[in-house]
PDB file of C-alpha atoms and ligand atoms in Angstrom:
ATOM      1  CA  MET M 292       9.916  28.320  -2.235  1.00 85.00           C
ATOM      2  CA  SER M 293       6.760  30.281  -1.516  1.00 95.00           C
ATOM      3  CA  VAL M 294       3.276  28.770  -1.251  1.00 97.00           C
ATOM      4  CA  PRO M 295       2.204  30.209  -4.651  1.00 98.00           C
ATOM      5  CA  GLU M 296       5.329  28.783  -6.321  1.00 98.00           C
ATOM      6  CA  ASN M 297       4.788  25.419  -4.682  1.00 98.00           C
ATOM      7  CA  LEU M 298       1.169  25.358  -5.797  1.00 98.00           C
ATOM      8  CA  GLU M 299       2.196  26.183  -9.335  1.00 98.00           C
ATOM      9  CA  ARG M 300       4.695  23.295  -9.384  1.00 98.00           C
ATOM     10  CA  VAL M 301       2.172  20.829  -7.984  1.00 98.00           C
ATOM     11  CA  ARG M 302      -0.457  21.903 -10.512  1.00 97.00           C
ATOM     12  CA  GLU M 303       2.053  21.616 -13.361  1.00 97.00           C
ATOM     13  CA  LYS M 304       3.014  18.120 -12.309  1.00 97.00           C
ATOM     14  CA  MET M 305      -0.662  17.152 -12.181  1.00 97.00           C
ATOM     15  CA  VAL M 306      -1.231  18.497 -15.682  1.00 96.00           C
ATOM     16  CA  GLN M 307       1.786  16.602 -17.034  1.00 95.00           C
ATOM     17  CA  ALA M 308       0.700  13.352 -15.386  1.00 96.00           C
ATOM     18  CA  GLY M 309      -2.834  13.835 -16.680  1.00 94.00           C
ATOM     19  CA  ALA M 310      -1.622  14.532 -20.206  1.00 93.00           C
ATOM     20  CA  LYS M 311       0.306  11.227 -20.214  1.00 91.00           C
ATOM     21  CA  THR M 312      -2.949   9.375 -19.784  1.00 87.00           C
ATOM     22  CA  GLY M 313      -5.178  11.629 -21.847  1.00 89.00           C
ATOM     23  CA  ARG M 314      -6.846  13.421 -18.945  1.00 87.00           C
ATOM     24  CA  SER M 315      -7.201  17.162 -18.564  1.00 84.00           C
ATOM     25  CA  ALA M 316      -6.495  19.362 -15.566  1.00 76.00           C
ATOM     26  CA  ASN M 317     -10.239  19.540 -14.955  1.00 84.00           C
ATOM     27  CA  ASP M 318     -10.469  15.797 -14.322  1.00 90.00           C
ATOM     28  CA  VAL M 319      -8.411  15.959 -11.127  1.00 97.00           C
ATOM     29  CA  GLU M 320      -8.964  18.217  -8.128  1.00 98.00           C
ATOM     30  CA  LEU M 321      -6.140  19.312  -5.864  1.00 98.00           C
ATOM     31  CA  VAL M 322      -7.087  19.206  -2.186  1.00 98.00           C
ATOM     32  CA  ALA M 323      -4.549  21.366  -0.341  1.00 98.00           C
ATOM     33  CA  ILE M 324      -4.066  19.770   3.076  1.00 98.00           C
ATOM     34  CA  THR M 325      -3.707  22.494   5.708  1.00 98.00           C
ATOM     35  CA  LYS M 326      -3.423  20.477   8.926  1.00 97.00           C
ATOM     36  CA  THR M 327      -1.042  22.048  11.472  1.00 97.00           C
ATOM     37  CA  HIS M 328      -0.667  25.182   9.295  1.00 97.00           C
ATOM     38  CA  PRO M 329      -2.156  28.461  10.527  1.00 96.00           C
ATOM     39  CA  SER M 330      -4.819  30.337   8.613  1.00 97.00           C
ATOM     40  CA  GLU M 331      -2.332  33.024   7.462  1.00 96.00           C
ATOM     41  CA  LYS M 332      -0.482  30.320   5.567  1.00 97.00           C
ATOM     42  CA  VAL M 333      -3.720  29.003   4.082  1.00 98.00           C
ATOM     43  CA  ARG M 334      -4.531  32.530   2.930  1.00 98.00           C
ATOM     44  CA  GLU M 335      -1.370  32.564   0.795  1.00 98.00           C
ATOM     45  CA  ALA M 336      -2.796  29.616  -1.103  1.00 98.00           C
ATOM     46  CA  VAL M 337      -6.194  31.307  -1.377  1.00 98.00           C
ATOM     47  CA  ASP M 338      -4.511  34.384  -2.834  1.00 98.00           C
ATOM     48  CA  ALA M 339      -2.885  32.091  -5.400  1.00 97.00           C
ATOM     49  CA  GLY M 340      -6.311  30.822  -6.482  1.00 97.00           C
ATOM     50  CA  GLN M 341      -6.654  27.633  -4.419  1.00 98.00           C
ATOM     51  CA  MET M 342     -10.253  27.148  -3.215  1.00 98.00           C
ATOM     52  CA  LEU M 343     -10.332  23.508  -2.059  1.00 98.00           C
ATOM     53  CA  PHE M 344      -8.702  22.506   1.222  1.00 98.00           C
ATOM     54  CA  GLY M 345      -8.509  19.494   3.498  1.00 98.00           C
ATOM     55  CA  GLU M 346      -8.211  19.034   7.241  1.00 98.00           C
ATOM     56  CA  SER M 347      -7.745  15.845   9.219  1.00 97.00           C
ATOM     57  CA  ARG M 348      -8.896  16.944  12.668  1.00 96.00           C
ATOM     58  CA  VAL M 349     -12.315  18.348  13.465  1.00 98.00           C
ATOM     59  CA  GLN M 350     -11.119  20.423  16.408  1.00 97.00           C
ATOM     60  CA  GLU M 351      -8.474  22.159  14.344  1.00 97.00           C
ATOM     61  CA  ALA M 352     -10.851  22.718  11.433  1.00 98.00           C
ATOM     62  CA  ARG M 353     -13.472  24.271  13.720  1.00 98.00           C
ATOM     63  CA  ALA M 354     -10.938  26.864  14.798  1.00 97.00           C
ATOM     64  CA  LYS M 355      -9.405  27.520  11.388  1.00 98.00           C
ATOM     65  CA  ILE M 356     -12.284  27.486   8.907  1.00 98.00           C
ATOM     66  CA  PRO M 357     -14.131  30.495  10.407  1.00 97.00           C
ATOM     67  CA  GLU M 358     -10.929  32.563  10.139  1.00 98.00           C
ATOM     68  CA  LEU M 359     -10.894  32.122   6.364  1.00 98.00           C
ATOM     69  CA  PRO M 360     -13.147  33.305   3.512  1.00 98.00           C
ATOM     70  CA  SER M 361     -16.516  31.557   3.618  1.00 97.00           C
ATOM     71  CA  ASN M 362     -16.478  30.624  -0.088  1.00 97.00           C
ATOM     72  CA  LEU M 363     -13.678  28.066   0.358  1.00 98.00           C
ATOM     73  CA  ARG M 364     -14.498  24.373   0.057  1.00 98.00           C
ATOM     74  CA  TRP M 365     -13.355  21.960   2.754  1.00 98.00           C
ATOM     75  CA  HIS M 366     -12.891  18.183   2.735  1.00 98.00           C
ATOM     76  CA  PHE M 367     -12.310  16.023   5.783  1.00 98.00           C
ATOM     77  CA  VAL M 368      -9.459  13.600   5.057  1.00 98.00           C
ATOM     78  CA  GLY M 369      -8.683  12.081   8.443  1.00 92.00           C
ATOM     79  CA  HIS M 370     -10.043   9.358  10.640  1.00 93.00           C
ATOM     80  CA  LEU M 371     -13.429  10.675  11.783  1.00 96.00           C
ATOM     81  CA  GLN M 372     -14.241   9.973  15.414  1.00 96.00           C
ATOM     82  CA  LYS M 373     -17.897   9.291  16.095  1.00 97.00           C
ATOM     83  CA  ASN M 374     -18.127  11.937  18.810  1.00 97.00           C
ATOM     84  CA  LYS M 375     -16.956  14.610  16.326  1.00 98.00           C
ATOM     85  CA  ILE M 376     -19.529  13.897  13.610  1.00 98.00           C
ATOM     86  CA  ARG M 377     -22.050  16.499  14.723  1.00 98.00           C
ATOM     87  CA  HIS M 378     -19.470  19.292  14.622  1.00 98.00           C
ATOM     88  CA  ALA M 379     -17.946  18.048  11.378  1.00 98.00           C
ATOM     89  CA  LEU M 380     -21.146  17.798   9.310  1.00 98.00           C
ATOM     90  CA  PRO M 381     -21.660  21.510   8.588  1.00 98.00           C
ATOM     91  CA  LEU M 382     -17.975  22.121   7.839  1.00 98.00           C
ATOM     92  CA  PHE M 383     -17.147  19.608   5.107  1.00 98.00           C
ATOM     93  CA  GLU M 384     -18.594  18.908   1.666  1.00 98.00           C
ATOM     94  CA  LEU M 385     -16.843  15.514   1.399  1.00 98.00           C
ATOM     95  CA  PHE M 386     -15.581  12.970   3.942  1.00 98.00           C
ATOM     96  CA  HIS M 387     -12.682  11.030   2.399  1.00 98.00           C
ATOM     97  CA  GLY M 388     -12.001   8.471   5.068  1.00 93.00           C
ATOM     98  CA  VAL M 389     -15.172   6.605   6.004  1.00 98.00           C
ATOM     99  CA  ASP M 390     -13.532   3.409   7.101  1.00 96.00           C
ATOM    100  CA  SER M 391     -16.205   1.170   8.608  1.00 97.00           C
ATOM    101  CA  LEU M 392     -19.880   0.326   8.344  1.00 98.00           C
ATOM    102  CA  ALA M 393     -20.333   1.391  11.966  1.00 98.00           C
ATOM    103  CA  LEU M 394     -18.992   4.868  11.206  1.00 98.00           C
ATOM    104  CA  ALA M 395     -21.183   5.187   8.094  1.00 98.00           C
ATOM    105  CA  GLN M 396     -24.218   4.180  10.157  1.00 98.00           C
ATOM    106  CA  GLU M 397     -23.438   6.728  12.829  1.00 98.00           C
ATOM    107  CA  LEU M 398     -22.896   9.405  10.189  1.00 98.00           C
ATOM    108  CA  ASN M 399     -26.275   8.489   8.717  1.00 98.00           C
ATOM    109  CA  ARG M 400     -28.001   8.661  12.088  1.00 98.00           C
ATOM    110  CA  ILE M 401     -26.563  12.029  13.074  1.00 98.00           C
ATOM    111  CA  ALA M 402     -27.021  13.466   9.562  1.00 98.00           C
ATOM    112  CA  ALA M 403     -30.726  12.636   9.845  1.00 98.00           C
ATOM    113  CA  GLU M 404     -30.941  14.474  13.167  1.00 98.00           C
ATOM    114  CA  GLU M 405     -29.079  17.468  11.756  1.00 98.00           C
ATOM    115  CA  GLY M 406     -30.838  17.583   8.393  1.00 98.00           C
ATOM    116  CA  ARG M 407     -27.645  16.880   6.438  1.00 98.00           C
ATOM    117  CA  HIS M 408     -26.763  14.692   3.444  1.00 98.00           C
ATOM    118  CA  PRO M 409     -23.023  14.001   3.709  1.00 98.00           C
ATOM    119  CA  CYS M 410     -21.022  12.856   0.684  1.00 98.00           C
ATOM    120  CA  VAL M 411     -18.399  10.250   1.496  1.00 98.00           C
ATOM    121  CA  LEU M 412     -15.603   8.135   0.084  1.00 98.00           C
ATOM    122  CA  LEU M 413     -14.944   4.692   1.505  1.00 98.00           C
ATOM    123  CA  GLU M 414     -11.398   4.225   2.724  1.00 97.00           C
ATOM    124  CA  ILE M 415      -9.943   0.989   1.441  1.00 97.00           C
ATOM    125  CA  ASN M 416      -6.995  -0.703   3.026  1.00 94.00           C
ATOM    126  CA  VAL M 417      -5.596  -1.852  -0.326  1.00 88.00           C
ATOM    127  CA  ALA M 418      -2.243  -3.075   0.830  1.00 77.00           C
ATOM    128  CA  GLU M 419      -3.975  -4.474   3.919  1.00 70.00           C
ATOM    129  CA  GLU M 420      -1.390  -2.567   5.936  1.00 67.00           C
ATOM    130  CA  GLY M 421      -0.285   1.035   5.410  1.00 57.00           C
ATOM    131  CA  SER M 422      -3.166   2.800   7.031  1.00 63.00           C
ATOM    132  CA  LYS M 423      -4.487   0.767   9.908  1.00 74.00           C
ATOM    133  CA  PHE M 424      -7.963   2.002   9.012  1.00 87.00           C
ATOM    134  CA  GLY M 425     -10.198   1.078   6.128  1.00 94.00           C
ATOM    135  CA  PHE M 426     -12.289  -1.669   4.557  1.00 96.00           C
ATOM    136  CA  THR M 427     -10.561  -4.646   3.040  1.00 95.00           C
ATOM    137  CA  ALA M 428     -11.781  -5.417  -0.476  1.00 95.00           C
ATOM    138  CA  GLU M 429     -13.607  -8.390   0.984  1.00 95.00           C
ATOM    139  CA  ALA M 430     -15.308  -6.327   3.722  1.00 96.00           C
ATOM    140  CA  VAL M 431     -16.467  -3.597   1.354  1.00 98.00           C
ATOM    141  CA  ARG M 432     -18.140  -6.228  -0.841  1.00 98.00           C
ATOM    142  CA  ALA M 433     -19.777  -7.903   2.140  1.00 98.00           C
ATOM    143  CA  GLU M 434     -21.049  -4.589   3.529  1.00 98.00           C
ATOM    144  CA  MET M 435     -21.881  -2.679   0.353  1.00 98.00           C
ATOM    145  CA  GLU M 436     -25.614  -3.448   0.482  1.00 98.00           C
ATOM    146  CA  ALA M 437     -25.767  -2.178   4.059  1.00 98.00           C
ATOM    147  CA  LEU M 438     -23.807   0.941   3.104  1.00 98.00           C
ATOM    148  CA  LEU M 439     -26.074   1.641   0.135  1.00 98.00           C
ATOM    149  CA  ALA M 440     -29.116   1.278   2.368  1.00 98.00           C
ATOM    150  CA  LEU M 441     -28.145   4.357   4.411  1.00 98.00           C
ATOM    151  CA  PRO M 442     -30.512   7.033   3.102  1.00 98.00           C
ATOM    152  CA  ARG M 443     -28.568  10.085   4.280  1.00 98.00           C
ATOM    153  CA  VAL M 444     -25.096   9.048   3.157  1.00 98.00           C
ATOM    154  CA  SER M 445     -24.073   9.412  -0.464  1.00 98.00           C
ATOM    155  CA  ILE M 446     -21.148   7.164  -1.405  1.00 98.00           C
ATOM    156  CA  GLU M 447     -19.241   8.856  -4.212  1.00 98.00           C
ATOM    157  CA  GLY M 448     -16.078   6.796  -4.487  1.00 98.00           C
ATOM    158  CA  LEU M 449     -13.051   5.280  -2.796  1.00 98.00           C
ATOM    159  CA  MET M 450      -9.950   6.546  -1.047  1.00 98.00           C
ATOM    160  CA  CYS M 451      -6.655   4.958  -0.012  1.00 96.00           C
ATOM    161  CA  ILE M 452      -3.476   5.742   1.888  1.00 94.00           C
ATOM    162  CA  PRO M 453      -0.686   3.429   0.711  1.00 91.00           C
ATOM    163  CA  PRO M 454       2.131   2.372   3.043  1.00 87.00           C
ATOM    164  CA  ILE M 455       4.874   4.989   3.344  1.00 84.00           C
ATOM    165  CA  ALA M 456       7.607   4.062   0.869  1.00 81.00           C
ATOM    166  CA  GLN M 457      10.998   5.365  -0.240  1.00 83.00           C
ATOM    167  CA  GLU M 458      10.050   5.299  -3.892  1.00 92.00           C
ATOM    168  CA  PRO M 459       7.020   7.109  -5.346  1.00 91.00           C
ATOM    169  CA  GLU M 460       6.630   4.218  -7.803  1.00 94.00           C
ATOM    170  CA  ALA M 461       5.978   1.854  -4.890  1.00 93.00           C
ATOM    171  CA  SER M 462       2.479   3.324  -4.555  1.00 95.00           C
ATOM    172  CA  ARG M 463       1.465   2.648  -8.154  1.00 96.00           C
ATOM    173  CA  LYS M 464       0.272  -0.877  -7.442  1.00 95.00           C
ATOM    174  CA  CYS M 465      -2.023   0.317  -4.607  1.00 95.00           C
ATOM    175  CA  PHE M 466      -3.488   3.047  -6.783  1.00 97.00           C
ATOM    176  CA  ALA M 467      -4.126   0.636  -9.650  1.00 97.00           C
ATOM    177  CA  GLU M 468      -5.745  -1.795  -7.224  1.00 97.00           C
ATOM    178  CA  LEU M 469      -8.038   0.907  -5.864  1.00 98.00           C
ATOM    179  CA  ARG M 470      -9.128   1.813  -9.404  1.00 98.00           C
ATOM    180  CA  GLU M 471      -9.699  -1.848 -10.296  1.00 98.00           C
ATOM    181  CA  LEU M 472     -11.692  -2.425  -7.111  1.00 98.00           C
ATOM    182  CA  ARG M 473     -13.830   0.615  -7.968  1.00 98.00           C
ATOM    183  CA  ASP M 474     -14.428  -0.739 -11.489  1.00 98.00           C
ATOM    184  CA  SER M 475     -15.514  -4.125 -10.217  1.00 98.00           C
ATOM    185  CA  LEU M 476     -17.743  -2.719  -7.450  1.00 98.00           C
ATOM    186  CA  GLU M 477     -19.497  -0.564 -10.059  1.00 98.00           C
ATOM    187  CA  LYS M 478     -20.272  -3.683 -12.094  1.00 98.00           C
ATOM    188  CA  GLU M 479     -21.131  -5.975  -9.199  1.00 98.00           C
ATOM    189  CA  PHE M 480     -23.478  -3.533  -7.489  1.00 98.00           C
ATOM    190  CA  ASP M 481     -24.638  -1.613 -10.554  1.00 97.00           C
ATOM    191  CA  LEU M 482     -23.637   1.763  -9.166  1.00 97.00           C
ATOM    192  CA  ARG M 483     -21.392   4.712  -9.898  1.00 98.00           C
ATOM    193  CA  LEU M 484     -18.302   5.498  -7.800  1.00 98.00           C
ATOM    194  CA  PRO M 485     -16.829   8.324  -9.847  1.00 97.00           C
ATOM    195  CA  ARG M 486     -14.361   9.743  -7.331  1.00 98.00           C
ATOM    196  CA  LEU M 487     -10.968   8.275  -6.439  1.00 98.00           C
ATOM    197  CA  SER M 488      -8.977  10.037  -3.716  1.00 98.00           C
ATOM    198  CA  MET M 489      -5.378   8.899  -3.856  1.00 98.00           C
ATOM    199  CA  GLY M 490      -1.901  10.412  -3.895  1.00 97.00           C
ATOM    200  CA  MET M 491      -0.101  12.708  -1.453  1.00 97.00           C
ATOM    201  CA  THR M 492       3.129  14.723  -1.626  1.00 97.00           C
ATOM    202  CA  GLN M 493       5.243  11.603  -2.136  1.00 96.00           C
ATOM    203  CA  ASP M 494       3.286  10.173  -5.041  1.00 97.00           C
ATOM    204  CA  PHE M 495       0.423  12.408  -6.265  1.00 98.00           C
ATOM    205  CA  TRP M 496       1.537  12.454  -9.931  1.00 97.00           C
ATOM    206  CA  ILE M 497       1.569   8.647  -9.976  1.00 97.00           C
ATOM    207  CA  ALA M 498      -1.952   8.683  -8.545  1.00 97.00           C
ATOM    208  CA  VAL M 499      -3.057  11.012 -11.360  1.00 97.00           C
ATOM    209  CA  GLU M 500      -1.585   8.599 -13.910  1.00 96.00           C
ATOM    210  CA  GLU M 501      -3.561   5.796 -12.266  1.00 97.00           C
ATOM    211  CA  GLY M 502      -6.894   7.588 -12.348  1.00 96.00           C
ATOM    212  CA  ALA M 503      -7.141   9.780  -9.228  1.00 98.00           C
ATOM    213  CA  THR M 504      -9.870  12.420  -9.353  1.00 98.00           C
ATOM    214  CA  LEU M 505      -8.719  13.951  -6.041  1.00 98.00           C
ATOM    215  CA  VAL M 506      -5.146  14.263  -4.801  1.00 98.00           C
ATOM    216  CA  ARG M 507      -4.430  15.305  -1.200  1.00 98.00           C
ATOM    217  CA  VAL M 508      -1.236  17.340  -1.025  1.00 98.00           C
ATOM    218  CA  GLY M 509       0.080  19.114   2.065  1.00 98.00           C
ATOM    219  CA  THR M 510       3.858  19.217   2.429  1.00 97.00           C
ATOM    220  CA  ALA M 511       4.615  20.013  -1.222  1.00 98.00           C
ATOM    221  CA  ILE M 512       2.449  23.141  -0.887  1.00 98.00           C
ATOM    222  CA  PHE M 513       2.906  24.348   2.691  1.00 98.00           C
ATOM    223  CA  GLY M 514       6.261  22.834   3.633  1.00 96.00           C
ATOM    224  CA  ASP M 515       7.106  20.485   6.481  1.00 94.00           C
ATOM    225  CA  ARG M 516       4.707  20.060   9.380  1.00 91.00           C
ATOM    226  CA  PRO M 517       5.744  20.103  12.998  1.00 81.00           C
ATOM    227  CA  LYS M 518       5.722  16.494  14.177  1.00 77.00           C
ATOM    228  CA  ARG M 519       2.752  15.443  16.227  1.00 67.00           C
ATOM    229  CA  PRO M 520       1.495  12.068  17.326  1.00 61.00           C
ATOM    230  CA  LYS M 521      -1.325  10.189  15.631  1.00 54.00           C
ATOM    231  CA  ASP M 522      -1.260  11.443  12.034  1.00 52.00           C
TER     232      ASP M 522
HETATM  233  C1  PLP H 267      -1.679  14.781   6.008  1.00 52.86           C
HETATM  234  C2  PLP H 267      -2.438  14.029   4.987  1.00 52.86           C
HETATM  235  C3  PLP H 267      -2.201  14.206   3.610  1.00 52.86           C
HETATM  236  C4  PLP H 267      -1.129  15.139   3.063  1.00 52.86           C
HETATM  237  O1  PLP H 267       0.122  14.571   3.258  1.00 52.86           O
HETATM  238  P1  PLP H 267       1.451  15.203   2.605  1.00 52.86           P
HETATM  239  O2  PLP H 267       2.402  14.088   2.601  1.00 52.86           O
HETATM  240  O3  PLP H 267       1.869  16.323   3.477  1.00 52.86           O
HETATM  241  O4  PLP H 267       1.093  15.651   1.234  1.00 52.86           O
HETATM  242  C5  PLP H 267      -2.979  13.496   2.726  1.00 52.86           C
HETATM  243  N1  PLP H 267      -3.939  12.644   3.151  1.00 52.86           N
HETATM  244  C6  PLP H 267      -4.200  12.452   4.453  1.00 52.86           C
HETATM  245  C7  PLP H 267      -5.248  11.488   4.839  1.00 52.86           C
HETATM  246  C8  PLP H 267      -3.453  13.128   5.412  1.00 52.86           C
HETATM  247  O5  PLP H 267      -3.696  12.907   6.717  1.00 52.86           O
END
């Protein structure tokens, strides 16, 4: 299958999942994850109308993004290392995986120096395994006041990476928990966290059914990635 055909199938599946729960295609954004794929491959998706992309490594993004049209939108979806923040800030409109107060503080400090106002999602370790990164529900509550006090960082929602499972349905519980945590944080702290980033190739339609506003899909669009450590 070609990239345009793959994109079409992913979009269709998102629309169907949205329709089940009374949501329209406009309620959920598809972030096409381009890590490991060269810019020529990304261009096939651009030609098919995709404008929003995600990368998980700053180094790779710094090489790839300038090779592509400048009107594309880029999200950072990986684990952000503190020493990469300065390079990452001008490249990405949203950071999905802010996974500790220390990282948020460093982002705030460097954003002030660079004159930036980064938008972020807090990564939650819902299953308290899966990803080894992220806030536990308990930690995010304990640290929310400190996070909200960071003047440069705008917290727009939550993100999760469930444990890898055989069955797509296995992720549903994590997605529902992320949504419920968001709902209770909004009440407890009297704030708005409108964005939920959840769902990948293995389970993105389930995430849409459970309230995702962003799904991060790589393999289903671009095909298999060469194996590499640390992803
Ligand atoms: C690689 C990656 C994805 C995309 O994964 P696929 O299974 O290829 O869809 C989504 N989110 C994050 C954080 C990733 O690192």
